[in-house]
Amino acid sequence: QVQLVESGGGLVQAGGSLRLSCATSRGTFSNYAIGWFRQAPGKEREFVAHISYSGSGAYINYAAFVKGRFTISTDNGLNTVYLQMNSLKPEDTAVYYCAARWGTSSVASSAYNYWGQGTQVTVSS
């Protein structure tokens, strides 16, 4: 059981950058997979990126629309997961959520058990 808190959203011009953070209130993200999702008004919640760890290292996956613009990472203590977003576009405007599940990562929002409250990202033209 984990509690997640997102931060780092805001208003930014097209082409700008933001770094979102997802922090745990206790413990670390070890043994959990962490995903980033987003939901724009009138749209379904969609997968952005996820990260998990195994004996061979980190496993990371991105949605196709990211196309190298976003980077998911974690601090050395596995207490915080970041989403670095560069070259932001107006279509990136959405509420961004982090989510956690035990074990294997997934691109499906329904697979995640624990969710933060979200942070608003607004990209102006």
Coordinates of N, CA, C and O in Angstrom, one line a residue:
Q1 N 0.8 -1.2 0.0 CA 0.0 0.0 0.0 C 0.9 1.2 0.0 O 1.8 1.4 0.8
V2 N 0.6 2.1 -1.0 CA 1.4 3.4 -1.1 C 0.4 4.6 -1.2 O -0.7 4.4 -1.7
Q3 N 0.9 5.7 -0.9 CA 0.2 7.0 -1.1 C 1.1 7.8 -2.0 O 2.3 8.0 -1.8
L4 N 0.5 8.4 -3.0 CA 1.2 9.1 -4.1 C 0.8 10.6 -4.1 O -0.4 10.9 -4.0
V5 N 1.7 11.5 -4.3 CA 1.4 12.9 -4.4 C 2.2 13.5 -5.6 O 3.4 13.4 -5.7
E6 N 1.4 14.0 -6.6 CA 2.1 14.6 -7.8 C 2.3 16.1 -7.5 O 1.5 16.8 -6.8
S7 N 3.3 16.6 -8.2 CA 3.5 18.1 -8.2 C 4.3 18.4 -9.4 O 4.8 17.6 -10.2
G8 N 4.4 19.7 -9.7 CA 5.2 20.2 -10.8 C 4.5 20.7 -12.0 O 5.1 21.2 -12.9
G9 N 3.2 20.6 -12.0 CA 2.4 21.1 -13.1 C 2.3 22.6 -13.1 O 2.7 23.3 -12.2
G10 N 1.8 23.1 -14.2 CA 1.6 24.6 -14.3 C 1.3 25.0 -15.7 O 1.0 24.2 -16.5
L11 N 1.5 26.3 -15.9 CA 1.2 26.9 -17.2 C 2.6 27.2 -17.9 O 3.4 27.8 -17.3
V12 N 2.7 26.7 -19.2 CA 3.9 26.9 -19.9 C 3.6 27.2 -21.3 O 2.6 26.8 -21.9
Q13 N 4.5 28.0 -22.0 CA 4.4 28.2 -23.4 C 4.7 27.0 -24.2 O 5.5 26.2 -23.8
A14 N 4.2 26.9 -25.4 CA 4.5 25.8 -26.3 C 6.1 25.8 -26.5 O 6.7 26.9 -26.7
G15 N 6.6 24.7 -26.5 CA 8.1 24.5 -26.6 C 8.8 24.5 -25.3 O 10.0 24.2 -25.3
G16 N 8.1 24.9 -24.2 CA 8.7 24.9 -22.9 C 8.8 23.5 -22.3 O 8.5 22.5 -22.9
S17 N 9.3 23.5 -21.0 CA 9.5 22.3 -20.3 C 8.9 22.4 -18.9 O 8.8 23.4 -18.3
L18 N 8.5 21.2 -18.4 CA 8.1 21.0 -17.0 C 8.6 19.7 -16.5 O 8.8 18.8 -17.3
R19 N 8.9 19.6 -15.2 CA 9.3 18.4 -14.6 C 8.2 18.0 -13.5 O 8.1 18.8 -12.5
L20 N 7.5 16.9 -13.7 CA 6.5 16.5 -12.8 C 7.2 15.5 -11.8 O 8.1 14.7 -12.2
S21 N 6.7 15.5 -10.6 CA 7.2 14.6 -9.5 C 6.1 13.8 -8.9 O 5.0 14.3 -8.8
C22 N 6.4 12.6 -8.6 CA 5.5 11.7 -7.9 C 6.2 11.1 -6.7 O 7.2 10.4 -6.9
A23 N 5.8 11.5 -5.5 CA 6.5 11.1 -4.3 C 5.6 10.2 -3.4 O 4.4 10.3 -3.4
T24 N 6.2 9.3 -2.7 CA 5.6 8.5 -1.7 C 5.6 9.1 -0.4 O 6.6 9.8 0.0
S25 N 4.6 8.9 0.4 CA 4.5 9.4 1.8 C 5.4 8.5 2.7 O 5.8 9.0 3.8
R26 N 5.6 7.3 2.4 CA 6.4 6.4 3.2 C 7.0 5.3 2.3 O 6.4 5.0 1.2
G27 N 8.1 4.8 2.6 CA 8.7 3.7 1.9 C 9.3 4.1 0.6 O 9.5 5.3 0.4
T28 N 9.5 3.2 -0.3 CA 10.1 3.5 -1.6 C 9.2 2.8 -2.7 O 8.3 2.1 -2.4
F29 N 9.6 3.1 -3.9 CA 8.9 2.4 -5.1 C 9.5 1.1 -5.4 O 9.1 0.5 -6.4
S30 N 10.4 0.6 -4.7 CA 11.0 -0.7 -5.0 C 9.8 -1.7 -4.8 O 9.0 -1.6 -3.9
N31 N 9.8 -2.7 -5.7 CA 8.8 -3.7 -5.8 C 7.5 -3.3 -6.4 O 6.5 -4.0 -6.6
Y32 N 7.4 -2.0 -6.8 CA 6.2 -1.4 -7.5 C 6.6 -1.0 -8.9 O 7.8 -0.6 -9.2
A33 N 5.6 -1.0 -9.8 CA 5.8 -0.3 -11.1 C 5.0 1.0 -11.0 O 3.9 1.1 -10.4
I34 N 5.6 2.0 -11.5 CA 5.0 3.4 -11.5 C 4.7 3.8 -12.9 O 5.6 3.7 -13.8
G35 N 3.5 4.3 -13.1 CA 3.1 4.8 -14.4 C 2.7 6.2 -14.4 O 2.2 6.7 -13.3
W36 N 2.9 6.9 -15.5 CA 2.3 8.3 -15.7 C 1.2 8.2 -16.7 O 1.4 7.6 -17.8
F37 N 0.1 8.8 -16.4 CA -1.1 8.8 -17.3 C -1.5 10.3 -17.4 O -1.2 11.1 -16.5
R38 N -2.3 10.6 -18.4 CA -2.9 11.9 -18.5 C -4.3 11.8 -19.0 O -4.7 10.9 -19.7
Q39 N -5.1 12.9 -18.7 CA -6.5 12.9 -19.1 C -6.8 14.4 -19.4 O -6.8 15.2 -18.6
A40 N -7.1 14.6 -20.7 CA -7.6 15.9 -21.1 C -9.1 16.0 -21.1 O -9.8 14.9 -21.1
P41 N -9.7 17.2 -21.0 CA -11.2 17.3 -21.0 C -11.8 16.6 -22.2 O -11.4 16.8 -23.3
G42 N -12.8 15.8 -21.9 CA -13.5 15.0 -22.9 C -12.8 13.9 -23.5 O -13.2 13.2 -24.5
K43 N -11.6 13.5 -23.0 CA -10.8 12.4 -23.5 C -10.7 11.3 -22.5 O -10.8 11.6 -21.3
E44 N -10.3 10.1 -23.0 CA -10.1 9.0 -22.1 C -8.7 9.2 -21.4 O -7.8 9.8 -22.0
R45 N -8.5 8.6 -20.3 CA -7.2 8.6 -19.7 C -6.2 7.8 -20.5 O -6.6 6.7 -20.9
E46 N -5.1 8.3 -20.8 CA -4.1 7.6 -21.6 C -2.8 7.4 -21.0 O -2.3 8.3 -20.2
F47 N -2.1 6.4 -21.4 CA -0.8 6.1 -20.9 C 0.2 7.0 -21.4 O 0.2 7.4 -22.6
V48 N 1.2 7.4 -20.6 CA 2.3 8.2 -21.0 C 3.6 7.5 -20.9 O 4.4 7.4 -21.9
A49 N 3.9 7.0 -19.7 CA 5.2 6.3 -19.5 C 5.1 5.4 -18.3 O 4.3 5.7 -17.4
H50 N 6.0 4.4 -18.1 CA 6.1 3.7 -16.9 C 7.5 3.2 -16.6 O 8.3 3.2 -17.6
I51 N 7.8 2.9 -15.4 CA 9.1 2.5 -15.0 C 9.0 1.4 -13.9 O 8.1 1.5 -13.0
S52 N 9.8 0.4 -14.0 CA 9.9 -0.6 -12.9 C 11.4 -1.1 -12.9 O 12.2 -0.8 -13.8
Y53 N 11.6 -1.9 -11.9 CA 13.0 -2.4 -11.7 C 13.1 -3.9 -11.5 O 12.1 -4.5 -11.0
S54 N 14.1 -4.4 -12.0 CA 14.4 -5.8 -11.9 C 15.9 -6.0 -11.5 O 16.6 -5.0 -11.4
G55 N 16.3 -7.2 -11.4 CA 17.7 -7.5 -11.1 C 18.7 -7.0 -12.2 O 19.8 -6.7 -11.9
S56 N 18.2 -6.9 -13.4 CA 19.0 -6.4 -14.5 C 18.9 -4.9 -14.7 O 19.6 -4.4 -15.6
G57 N 18.2 -4.2 -14.0 CA 18.1 -2.8 -14.1 C 16.7 -2.3 -14.3 O 15.7 -3.0 -14.1
A58 N 16.6 -1.0 -14.7 CA 15.3 -0.4 -14.9 C 14.6 -0.8 -16.2 O 15.3 -1.0 -17.2
Y59 N 13.3 -1.0 -16.2 CA 12.6 -1.2 -17.4 C 11.7 0.0 -17.6 O 10.9 0.3 -16.7
I60 N 11.8 0.6 -18.8 CA 11.1 1.8 -19.1 C 10.4 1.7 -20.4 O 10.9 1.1 -21.3
N61 N 9.2 2.3 -20.5 CA 8.4 2.2 -21.7 C 7.7 3.6 -21.8 O 7.3 4.2 -20.8
Y62 N 7.5 4.0 -23.1 CA 6.8 5.3 -23.4 C 5.7 5.1 -24.4 O 5.8 4.2 -25.3
A63 N 4.7 5.9 -24.3 CA 3.7 6.0 -25.4 C 4.3 6.6 -26.6 O 5.3 7.3 -26.6
A64 N 3.8 6.2 -27.8 CA 4.3 6.6 -29.0 C 4.4 8.1 -29.2 O 5.3 8.6 -29.9
F65 N 3.4 8.8 -28.7 CA 3.3 10.2 -28.9 C 4.4 11.0 -28.2 O 4.6 12.2 -28.5
V66 N 5.1 10.3 -27.3 CA 6.2 11.0 -26.6 C 7.3 11.4 -27.5 O 7.8 12.5 -27.5
K67 N 7.7 10.4 -28.4 CA 8.7 10.6 -29.4 C 9.9 11.4 -28.9 O 10.4 12.3 -29.6
G68 N 10.5 10.9 -27.8 CA 11.7 11.4 -27.3 C 11.6 12.7 -26.5 O 12.6 13.2 -26.0
R69 N 10.4 13.3 -26.4 CA 10.2 14.5 -25.7 C 10.2 14.4 -24.2 O 10.6 15.3 -23.4
F70 N 9.7 13.2 -23.7 CA 9.5 13.0 -22.2 C 10.5 12.0 -21.8 O 10.9 11.1 -22.5
T71 N 10.9 12.1 -20.5 CA 11.8 11.1 -19.9 C 11.3 10.8 -18.5 O 11.1 11.7 -17.7
I72 N 11.1 9.5 -18.2 CA 10.8 9.1 -16.9 C 12.0 8.6 -16.1 O 12.9 8.0 -16.7
S73 N 12.1 9.0 -14.9 CA 13.3 8.6 -14.1 C 12.9 8.6 -12.6 O 11.8 9.0 -12.2
T74 N 13.9 8.2 -11.8 CA 13.6 8.2 -10.3 C 14.9 8.6 -9.6 O 16.0 8.6 -10.2
D75 N 14.7 9.0 -8.4 CA 15.9 9.4 -7.6 C 16.6 8.1 -7.1 O 16.1 7.0 -7.2
N76 N 17.8 8.3 -6.6 CA 18.6 7.1 -6.2 C 18.0 6.3 -5.1 O 18.2 5.1 -5.0
G77 N 17.2 6.9 -4.2 CA 16.5 6.2 -3.2 C 15.2 5.6 -3.5 O 14.5 5.0 -2.7
L78 N 14.8 5.8 -4.8 CA 13.5 5.3 -5.3 C 12.3 5.8 -4.5 O 11.3 5.1 -4.3
N79 N 12.4 7.0 -4.0 CA 11.3 7.7 -3.3 C 10.5 8.5 -4.2 O 9.3 8.8 -3.8
T80 N 11.0 9.0 -5.3 CA 10.3 9.9 -6.1 C 10.5 9.5 -7.6 O 11.7 9.1 -8.0
V81 N 9.5 9.5 -8.4 CA 9.5 9.3 -9.8 C 9.3 10.6 -10.5 O 8.3 11.3 -10.1
Y82 N 10.0 10.9 -11.6 CA 9.9 12.1 -12.3 C 9.5 11.9 -13.7 O 9.7 10.9 -14.3
L83 N 8.8 12.9 -14.2 CA 8.5 12.9 -15.7 C 9.0 14.3 -16.2 O 8.4 15.3 -16.0
Q84 N 10.1 14.2 -16.9 CA 10.7 15.4 -17.5 C 10.0 15.6 -18.9 O 10.1 14.7 -19.7
M85 N 9.3 16.7 -19.1 CA 8.6 17.0 -20.3 C 9.2 18.2 -21.0 O 9.2 19.3 -20.5
N86 N 9.7 17.9 -22.2 CA 10.3 19.0 -23.0 C 9.6 19.1 -24.3 O 8.8 18.3 -24.7
S87 N 9.8 20.3 -25.0 CA 9.1 20.6 -26.2 C 7.6 20.4 -26.1 O 7.0 19.7 -27.0
L88 N 7.0 20.9 -25.1 CA 5.6 20.7 -24.9 C 4.8 21.4 -25.9 O 5.1 22.4 -26.5
K89 N 3.7 20.7 -26.2 CA 2.7 21.2 -27.2 C 1.4 21.5 -26.6 O 1.1 20.9 -25.6
P90 N 0.5 22.3 -27.2 CA -0.8 22.5 -26.6 C -1.6 21.2 -26.4 O -2.4 21.1 -25.5
E91 N -1.4 20.2 -27.3 CA -2.1 19.0 -27.1 C -1.7 18.2 -25.9 O -2.3 17.2 -25.6
D92 N -0.6 18.6 -25.3 CA -0.1 17.9 -24.1 C -0.9 18.4 -22.9 O -0.7 17.9 -21.8
T93 N -1.8 19.4 -23.0 CA -2.6 20.0 -21.9 C -3.5 18.9 -21.4 O -4.3 18.3 -22.1
A94 N -3.4 18.6 -20.1 CA -4.1 17.6 -19.4 C -3.8 17.6 -17.9 O -2.9 18.3 -17.5
V95 N -4.6 16.8 -17.2 CA -4.2 16.5 -15.8 C -3.3 15.2 -15.9 O -3.7 14.2 -16.5
Y96 N -2.2 15.3 -15.3 CA -1.2 14.2 -15.3 C -1.3 13.5 -13.9 O -1.2 14.1 -12.9
Y97 N -1.4 12.2 -14.0 CA -1.5 11.4 -12.8 C -0.3 10.4 -12.7 O 0.1 9.9 -13.7
C98 N 0.2 10.1 -11.5 CA 1.1 9.0 -11.3 C 0.3 7.9 -10.7 O -0.7 8.1 -9.9
A99 N 0.7 6.7 -10.9 CA 0.0 5.5 -10.4 C 1.0 4.4 -10.1 O 2.0 4.3 -10.7
A100 N 0.6 3.5 -9.2 CA 1.5 2.4 -8.8 C 0.7 1.1 -8.7 O -0.5 1.1 -8.4
R101 N 1.5 0.1 -9.1 CA 0.9 -1.3 -8.9 C 2.1 -2.2 -8.4 O 3.2 -1.9 -8.7
W102 N 1.7 -3.3 -7.8 CA 2.7 -4.2 -7.3 C 3.2 -5.1 -8.5 O 2.4 -5.6 -9.3
G103 N 4.5 -5.1 -8.6 CA 5.1 -6.0 -9.6 C 5.2 -5.5 -11.0 O 5.6 -4.3 -11.2
T104 N 4.7 -6.2 -12.0 CA 4.9 -5.9 -13.4 C 4.2 -4.6 -13.8 O 3.1 -4.4 -13.4
S105 N 4.9 -3.9 -14.6 CA 4.3 -2.6 -15.1 C 3.3 -2.9 -16.2 O 3.2 -4.0 -16.8
S106 N 2.5 -1.9 -16.6 CA 1.4 -2.1 -17.5 C 1.1 -0.7 -18.2 O 1.3 0.3 -17.6
V107 N 0.6 -0.7 -19.4 CA 0.2 0.5 -20.1 C -1.3 0.7 -19.8 O -1.8 1.8 -20.3
A108 N -2.0 -0.1 -19.1 CA -3.4 0.0 -18.9 C -3.7 0.7 -17.5 O -3.2 0.2 -16.5
S109 N -4.4 1.7 -17.5 CA -4.7 2.4 -16.3 C -5.5 1.5 -15.3 O -5.3 1.7 -14.1
S110 N -6.3 0.6 -15.8 CA -7.1 -0.2 -15.0 C -6.2 -1.2 -14.2 O -6.7 -1.8 -13.2
A111 N -5.0 -1.4 -14.6 CA -4.1 -2.3 -13.9 C -3.5 -1.7 -12.7 O -2.9 -2.5 -11.9
Y112 N -3.6 -0.4 -12.4 CA -2.9 0.2 -11.3 C -3.9 0.4 -10.2 O -5.1 0.7 -10.3
N113 N -3.4 0.2 -9.0 CA -4.2 0.2 -7.8 C -4.2 1.5 -7.0 O -5.2 1.8 -6.3
Y114 N -3.1 2.2 -7.1 CA -2.9 3.4 -6.3 C -2.7 4.6 -7.2 O -1.8 4.5 -8.1
W115 N -3.4 5.7 -6.9 CA -3.3 6.9 -7.8 C -3.1 8.1 -6.9 O -3.7 8.3 -5.8
G116 N -2.4 9.1 -7.5 CA -2.3 10.4 -6.9 C -3.5 11.2 -7.4 O -4.4 10.7 -8.2
Q117 N -3.6 12.4 -6.9 CA -4.8 13.3 -7.2 C -4.6 14.1 -8.5 O -5.5 14.7 -9.0
G118 N -3.4 14.0 -9.1 CA -3.2 14.7 -10.4 C -2.6 16.1 -10.3 O -2.8 16.7 -9.3
T119 N -1.9 16.5 -11.3 CA -1.4 17.9 -11.4 C -1.7 18.4 -12.8 O -1.5 17.7 -13.8
Q120 N -2.2 19.6 -12.9 CA -2.6 20.2 -14.1 C -1.4 20.7 -14.9 O -0.6 21.5 -14.4
V121 N -1.4 20.4 -16.2 CA -0.4 20.9 -17.1 C -1.2 21.6 -18.2 O -2.0 21.0 -18.9
T122 N -0.9 22.9 -18.4 CA -1.5 23.7 -19.4 C -0.4 24.3 -20.3 O 0.5 25.0 -19.8
V123 N -0.5 24.0 -21.6 CA 0.5 24.5 -22.6 C -0.2 25.4 -23.5 O -1.2 25.1 -24.2
S124 N 0.2 26.7 -23.5 CA -0.4 27.7 -24.4 C 0.3 27.8 -25.7 O 1.5 27.5 -25.8
S125 N -0.4 28.3 -26.7 CA 0.3 28.4 -28.0 C 0.9 29.8 -28.1 O 1.8 30.0 -29.0

